[in-house]
PDB file of C-alpha atoms in Angstrom:
ATOM      1  CA  MET A   1     -14.010   6.439 -10.597  1.00 43.00           C
ATOM      2  CA  SER A   2     -14.766   2.820 -11.380  1.00 46.00           C
ATOM      3  CA  ALA A   3     -18.076   1.677  -9.960  1.00 50.00           C
ATOM      4  CA  GLY A   4     -17.070  -1.955 -10.562  1.00 67.00           C
ATOM      5  CA  ARG A   5     -15.088  -4.284  -8.396  1.00 84.00           C
ATOM      6  CA  GLY A   6     -13.361  -3.031  -5.325  1.00 95.00           C
ATOM      7  CA  THR A   7      -9.593  -2.837  -5.223  1.00 97.00           C
ATOM      8  CA  LEU A   8      -7.050  -3.778  -2.597  1.00 96.00           C
ATOM      9  CA  LEU A   9      -4.167  -1.317  -2.951  1.00 97.00           C
ATOM     10  CA  VAL A  10      -0.820  -2.788  -1.888  1.00 96.00           C
ATOM     11  CA  ILE A  11       2.129  -0.451  -1.380  1.00 96.00           C
ATOM     12  CA  GLY A  12       5.506  -2.124  -1.843  1.00 92.00           C
ATOM     13  CA  SER A  13       5.999  -5.817  -2.464  1.00 88.00           C
ATOM     14  CA  GLY A  14       9.456  -6.732  -1.272  1.00 81.00           C
ATOM     15  CA  LEU A  15      11.594  -9.549  -2.593  1.00 76.00           C
ATOM     16  CA  LYS A  16       9.959 -12.750  -3.843  1.00 77.00           C
ATOM     17  CA  VAL A  17      11.785 -14.967  -1.367  1.00 79.00           C
ATOM     18  CA  TYR A  18      10.437 -12.892   1.551  1.00 77.00           C
ATOM     19  CA  ARG A  19       6.976 -11.889   0.341  1.00 85.00           C
ATOM     20  CA  GLU A  20       5.487 -14.353  -2.134  1.00 87.00           C
ATOM     21  CA  TYR A  21       4.281 -16.545   0.734  1.00 87.00           C
ATOM     22  CA  LEU A  22       2.163 -13.572   1.893  1.00 89.00           C
ATOM     23  CA  ILE A  23       0.947 -12.356  -1.465  1.00 91.00           C
ATOM     24  CA  ALA A  24      -0.208 -15.734  -2.831  1.00 93.00           C
ATOM     25  CA  PRO A  25      -2.887 -16.332  -0.155  1.00 93.00           C
ATOM     26  CA  ILE A  26      -3.840 -12.635  -0.105  1.00 93.00           C
ATOM     27  CA  ARG A  27      -4.482 -12.893  -3.842  1.00 95.00           C
ATOM     28  CA  ARG A  28      -6.691 -15.966  -3.359  1.00 95.00           C
ATOM     29  CA  ARG A  29      -8.692 -14.270  -0.599  1.00 95.00           C
ATOM     30  CA  ALA A  30      -9.025 -11.022  -2.575  1.00 95.00           C
ATOM     31  CA  ARG A  31     -10.328 -12.957  -5.596  1.00 94.00           C
ATOM     32  CA  ALA A  32     -12.809 -14.833  -3.413  1.00 95.00           C
ATOM     33  CA  ALA A  33     -14.025 -11.478  -2.048  1.00 95.00           C
ATOM     34  CA  GLY A  34     -14.375 -10.054  -5.568  1.00 95.00           C
ATOM     35  CA  LEU A  35     -11.459  -7.625  -5.222  1.00 96.00           C
ATOM     36  CA  ASP A  36      -8.823  -6.659  -7.756  1.00 96.00           C
ATOM     37  CA  MET A  37      -5.299  -6.063  -6.494  1.00 97.00           C
ATOM     38  CA  VAL A  38      -3.132  -3.106  -7.503  1.00 97.00           C
ATOM     39  CA  LEU A  39       0.535  -2.855  -6.537  1.00 96.00           C
ATOM     40  CA  LEU A  40       2.254   0.487  -6.101  1.00 97.00           C
ATOM     41  CA  ASN A  41       5.963  -0.330  -6.200  1.00 95.00           C
ATOM     42  CA  ASN A  42       9.312   1.345  -6.770  1.00 93.00           C
ATOM     43  CA  LEU A  43      10.737  -1.420  -8.997  1.00 90.00           C
ATOM     44  CA  ARG A  44       9.546  -2.925 -12.260  1.00 91.00           C
ATOM     45  CA  ALA A  45       7.467  -6.026 -11.724  1.00 87.00           C
ATOM     46  CA  THR A  46       8.908  -9.484 -12.228  1.00 89.00           C
ATOM     47  CA  TRP A  47       7.311 -12.213 -10.093  1.00 90.00           C
ATOM     48  CA  GLN A  48       4.550  -9.820  -8.952  1.00 90.00           C
ATOM     49  CA  ARG A  49       2.808  -9.986 -12.353  1.00 93.00           C
ATOM     50  CA  ASP A  50       1.239 -13.319 -11.389  1.00 93.00           C
ATOM     51  CA  TYR A  51      -0.568 -11.766  -8.428  1.00 94.00           C
ATOM     52  CA  PHE A  52      -1.609  -8.215  -9.314  1.00 96.00           C
ATOM     53  CA  ASP A  53      -4.188  -6.916 -11.782  1.00 95.00           C
ATOM     54  CA  GLU A  54      -2.269  -3.674 -12.228  1.00 97.00           C
ATOM     55  CA  ILE A  55       1.197  -2.521 -11.223  1.00 97.00           C
ATOM     56  CA  ILE A  56       2.100   1.149 -10.921  1.00 97.00           C
ATOM     57  CA  ILE A  57       5.767   2.130 -10.753  1.00 97.00           C
ATOM     58  CA  ALA A  58       6.445   5.178  -8.577  1.00 96.00           C
ATOM     59  CA  ASN A  59       9.029   6.277  -6.047  1.00 96.00           C
ATOM     60  CA  VAL A  60       7.256   4.950  -2.959  1.00 95.00           C
ATOM     61  CA  PHE A  61      10.072   6.304  -0.783  1.00 95.00           C
ATOM     62  CA  ASP A  62       9.040   9.856  -1.722  1.00 96.00           C
ATOM     63  CA  SER A  63       5.888  10.684   0.266  1.00 94.00           C
ATOM     64  CA  GLU A  64       4.509  13.075  -2.324  1.00 96.00           C
ATOM     65  CA  ALA A  65       5.176  10.752  -5.270  1.00 97.00           C
ATOM     66  CA  MET A  66       3.614   7.798  -3.442  1.00 96.00           C
ATOM     67  CA  GLY A  67       0.580   9.864  -2.464  1.00 97.00           C
ATOM     68  CA  ALA A  68       0.094  11.190  -5.983  1.00 98.00           C
ATOM     69  CA  ALA A  69       0.296   7.695  -7.476  1.00 98.00           C
ATOM     70  CA  ALA A  70      -2.129   6.268  -4.894  1.00 97.00           C
ATOM     71  CA  ARG A  71      -4.589   9.130  -5.475  1.00 98.00           C
ATOM     72  CA  GLU A  72      -4.395   8.537  -9.223  1.00 98.00           C
ATOM     73  CA  VAL A  73      -5.347   4.882  -8.688  1.00 98.00           C
ATOM     74  CA  ALA A  74      -8.162   5.963  -6.330  1.00 97.00           C
ATOM     75  CA  SER A  75      -9.473   8.380  -8.961  1.00 97.00           C
ATOM     76  CA  ARG A  76     -10.307   5.488 -11.284  1.00 96.00           C
ATOM     77  CA  ARG A  77     -10.777   2.504  -8.966  1.00 96.00           C
ATOM     78  CA  ARG A  78     -12.863   1.980  -5.840  1.00 96.00           C
ATOM     79  CA  ILE A  79     -10.262   1.385  -3.120  1.00 97.00           C
ATOM     80  CA  ALA A  80     -11.688  -1.099  -0.595  1.00 96.00           C
ATOM     81  CA  GLY A  81      -8.553  -1.529   1.529  1.00 95.00           C
ATOM     82  CA  LEU A  82      -4.858  -0.685   1.676  1.00 95.00           C
ATOM     83  CA  MET A  83      -1.967  -2.931   2.726  1.00 94.00           C
ATOM     84  CA  CYS A  84       1.699  -2.243   3.357  1.00 93.00           C
ATOM     85  CA  TRP A  85       4.321  -4.234   5.241  1.00 89.00           C
ATOM     86  CA  ASP A  86       7.445  -2.380   4.129  1.00 88.00           C
ATOM     87  CA  GLU A  87       8.571  -0.625   7.330  1.00 87.00           C
ATOM     88  CA  PRO A  88       9.790   2.669   5.796  1.00 90.00           C
ATOM     89  CA  LEU A  89       6.407   3.071   4.065  1.00 92.00           C
ATOM     90  CA  VAL A  90       3.896   2.160   6.766  1.00 91.00           C
ATOM     91  CA  LEU A  91       3.263   5.656   8.150  1.00 91.00           C
ATOM     92  CA  ASP A  92       2.549   7.125   4.719  1.00 93.00           C
ATOM     93  CA  ALA A  93       0.382   4.083   3.933  1.00 94.00           C
ATOM     94  CA  GLY A  94      -1.560   4.672   7.157  1.00 92.00           C
ATOM     95  CA  LEU A  95      -2.094   8.301   6.225  1.00 93.00           C
ATOM     96  CA  LEU A  96      -3.401   7.262   2.809  1.00 95.00           C
ATOM     97  CA  ALA A  97      -5.735   4.642   4.296  1.00 94.00           C
ATOM     98  CA  ALA A  98      -7.165   7.344   6.585  1.00 92.00           C
ATOM     99  CA  GLU A  99      -7.458   9.778   3.676  1.00 94.00           C
ATOM    100  CA  PHE A 100      -9.315   7.189   1.573  1.00 95.00           C
ATOM    101  CA  GLY A 101     -11.453   6.100   4.531  1.00 93.00           C
ATOM    102  CA  VAL A 102     -10.608   2.431   4.050  1.00 93.00           C
ATOM    103  CA  PRO A 103      -9.303  -0.373   6.260  1.00 88.00           C
ATOM    104  CA  GLY A 104      -5.542  -0.348   6.533  1.00 84.00           C
ATOM    105  CA  LEU A 105      -2.789   0.678   8.887  1.00 79.00           C
ATOM    106  CA  SER A 106      -3.660   3.413  11.361  1.00 79.00           C
ATOM    107  CA  VAL A 107      -1.291   6.203  12.304  1.00 77.00           C
ATOM    108  CA  PRO A 108      -1.612   5.397  16.046  1.00 78.00           C
ATOM    109  CA  GLY A 109      -1.051   1.726  15.257  1.00 78.00           C
ATOM    110  CA  VAL A 110       2.100   2.494  13.290  1.00 75.00           C
ATOM    111  CA  ARG A 111       3.397   4.627  16.121  1.00 75.00           C
ATOM    112  CA  GLY A 112       2.728   1.922  18.685  1.00 71.00           C
ATOM    113  CA  SER A 113      -0.218   3.435  20.534  1.00 51.00           C
ATOM    114  CA  ALA A 114      -2.632   6.318  20.404  1.00 47.00           C
ATOM    115  CA  THR A 115      -1.202   7.776  23.598  1.00 48.00           C
ATOM    116  CA  SER A 116       2.528   7.277  23.127  1.00 47.00           C
ATOM    117  CA  GLY A 117       3.068  10.804  21.849  1.00 50.00           C
ATOM    118  CA  ALA A 118       6.351   9.654  20.346  1.00 50.00           C
ATOM    119  CA  PRO A 119       7.006  11.229  16.936  1.00 52.00           C
ATOM    120  CA  TRP A 120       7.760   8.953  14.011  1.00 47.00           C
ATOM    121  CA  PRO A 121      11.433   9.674  13.315  1.00 51.00           C
ATOM    122  CA  ASN A 122      12.480  11.210  10.011  1.00 50.00           C
ATOM    123  CA  SER A 123       9.036  11.077   8.391  1.00 48.00           C
ATOM    124  CA  PRO A 124       8.605  13.875   5.870  1.00 48.00           C
ATOM    125  CA  ARG A 125       4.867  13.743   6.546  1.00 48.00           C
ATOM    126  CA  ARG A 126       5.169  13.712  10.337  1.00 45.00           C
ATOM    127  CA  ALA A 127       3.807  17.254  10.560  1.00 45.00           C
ATOM    128  CA  SER A 128       0.731  16.290   8.557  1.00 48.00           C
ATOM    129  CA  THR A 129      -0.293  13.315  10.695  1.00 46.00           C
ATOM    130  CA  SER A 130      -2.760  15.420  12.651  1.00 45.00           C
ATOM    131  CA  ARG A 131      -5.102  15.464   9.649  1.00 46.00           C
ATOM    132  CA  ALA A 132      -5.284  11.656   9.663  1.00 49.00           C
ATOM    133  CA  SER A 133      -6.173  11.460  13.329  1.00 47.00           C
ATOM    134  CA  SER A 134      -8.774  14.253  13.340  1.00 46.00           C
TER     135      SER A 134
END
């Protein structure tokens, strides 16, 4: 694992027209805080190259593939935080943030509240959410 700079892991970027306005200031703030940024995305990078120090291509819509790719990044970089705003990915991103012990989405936050008890529909990792909240 890298003992150097911390890394902000971002899962999914979205289309430039909808997301560049978010990523540009996040990049500036990450740099000011001494953080690298790594993107885990399902598509080859185009406009994202200007904002990320490393881009990993993986099927982020497959929970196991996304988890494996994120763990590979974590094995060689110090993950300081995790971000995701792509709705189909937020539960898995919350589970990974909990697994890594870093700031990011929480499983109760993704579900709407800690007491709602409502299952997240169609999540392949729904059964494993108890490990993130224990």
